[in-house]
Amino acid sequence: MTSPESRLAELGLTLPEAAAPVANYVPFVQSGNLVHVSGQVSKGRDGLIAGRVGTDLTLDEAKAAARVCALNLIAQLKAACGGDLSKVKRIVRLGGYVNADPAFTDIPQVINGASDLMVEVFGEAGRHARSAIGCAVLPLNAAVEVDAVVEVE
Amino acid sequence: MTSPESRLAELGLTLPEAAAPVANYVPFVQSGNLVHVSGQVSKGRDGLIAGRVGTDLTLDEAKAAARVCALNLIAQLKAACGGDLSKVKRIVRLGGYVNADPAFTDIPQVINGASDLMVEVFGEAGRHARSAIGCAVLPLNAAVEVDAVVEVE
Amino acid sequence: MTSPESRLAELGLTLPEAAAPVANYVPFVQSGNLVHVSGQVSKGRDGLIAGRVGTDLTLDEAKAAARVCALNLIAQLKAACGGDLSKVKRIVRLGGYVNADPAFTDIPQVINGASDLMVEVFGEAGRHARSAIGCAVLPLNAAVEVDAVVEVE
Ligand SMILES: [Ca+2]
């Protein structure tokens, strides 16, 4: 089986630096073999993807923002696994939060941007349970935030 | 003790088909003996219960919508347990999300519609930790969404 | 090491009564050595801290409200630990929910009020993964709600 790292390379993706904690919380905590990863906002190489989906961003732009969140989650997971993503046994759950105009209801389609990347990178182990909701506002006015519960070896 | 299946029958409830995945996520993932069930929206036999609570739906209508979410959760749980709900040891946690008008604050009363069904069906094993929030919008404009963490044998 | 109870005393904090369940849910459920604590709203000794942050409350007032939520969580944890907070091994995750004006984006700074108290009381064991979002409305119109997943002995 192709390693998650090879799949990232095939996808032309480079992991960002795992973002450092900015307060009295940490990017992830492992308890038993479950890792809880903190909410990652849509902040990528080109800066923060900000604004309200349906007003400031289209569905496609928001889906791309969700993909950025997932890439940040994978960067945190790599740190949690001591640098070896093949220790990820299963993405158990994603929580998807969309900074959404109250009239914008395609919330699942936005979060598919994160779900798809998980399956592209981890294969069957990337298929997860998921909840997705529309929020009044997100940290820094980010367009999307995603968190995760992950089983590791 | 009456089985959960018998209680459903006594309540005159028939489980819906466990909804099939519509994207790169799955209805539930088990890790150890914890099952994480994806957010279930208020879509029942009679179609989607949609709209904003406090504007488009009354408290009673919203509470009924939350009960539909819980019934969908139980259908997923039955699939997770290989068809035998007596393998459910404890409903650990429900997350309740209400598509709410910002002026509607009876969020807990809405989610009671889901909590009550869990206790009616599973008895003491159905008593769970819970968080309930009001959202700007939910998938498909659903009125209510509920997810769950459940301990199984 | 100073006990969590001593640190609370040093901080001049007295734990509230652990709030009793008001519906078919309970304040916490333990599964294995993980305790899931129900969402605690910003209701303290002086009553409910209510309203929309950015409109009705300032950042500092909201941060104080988040601290009240954390104190309520610790009260529930103490009950979950049979009265002995030294059985807390790790605050694994906090979920932070802010009743926020859509134009108010300092959501992380609000939830720092809860995160800081966890570290003040539990030291390194208090450092947690975290997600923070802005909600359309919260139960009772509370300004802040926080829930927790905690590893115990
Ligand atoms: Ca968990």
XYZ file of C-alpha atoms in Angstrom, chain A residues 21-32 34 36-40 52 93 97 133-141 145-147 149, chain C residues 33-34 36 90-93 100-109 112 115-116 119 126-136 149 151:
68
model
C -0.164 26.729 20.144
C -1.169 30.359 20.653
C -2.719 29.973 24.079
C -3.105 27.518 26.974
C -4.144 24.747 24.668
C -2.210 22.406 22.434
C -2.699 21.190 18.865
C -3.471 17.614 19.890
C -3.794 15.328 22.907
C -3.506 11.558 22.808
C -5.422 9.442 25.331
C -5.071 5.713 24.879
C -7.203 8.159 20.321
C -7.993 14.550 19.612
C -6.800 17.252 17.212
C -7.721 20.891 17.874
C -9.887 22.769 15.386
C -7.821 23.846 12.397
C -18.875 34.116 5.163
C -14.499 11.519 13.233
C -17.767 24.113 11.021
C -22.882 22.646 10.936
C -23.176 26.294 9.935
C -21.799 28.791 12.450
C -22.504 32.459 13.120
C -18.774 33.218 13.039
C -15.425 31.397 13.392
C -12.045 32.351 14.900
C -10.327 35.175 12.967
C -13.369 35.193 10.626
C -12.770 25.070 10.761
C -12.405 21.298 11.092
C -11.361 19.146 14.060
C -10.607 12.307 16.466
C -11.148 6.145 31.567
C -12.655 8.952 29.508
C -17.503 13.184 28.772
C -5.483 14.956 31.521
C -7.989 17.476 30.212
C -8.142 15.929 26.718
C -10.406 18.332 24.872
C -21.403 35.771 19.191
C -22.391 38.668 17.019
C -21.516 37.632 13.438
C -19.039 40.557 13.322
C -17.187 39.431 16.493
C -14.216 37.264 15.521
C -12.154 37.099 18.752
C -13.660 33.705 19.562
C -10.341 32.123 20.689
C -9.647 34.980 23.097
C -8.940 31.361 26.641
C -8.384 27.210 28.915
C -6.382 29.394 31.289
C -3.949 25.150 33.315
C -4.734 20.912 32.113
C -3.346 21.580 28.612
C -5.929 20.350 26.130
C -6.944 20.113 22.496
C -9.653 22.608 21.696
C -12.190 23.795 19.156
C -13.946 27.133 19.432
C -16.858 28.422 17.362
C -19.358 31.267 17.283
C -22.996 30.239 17.650
C -26.269 31.868 16.650
C -13.491 15.169 27.441
C -8.978 11.264 31.084
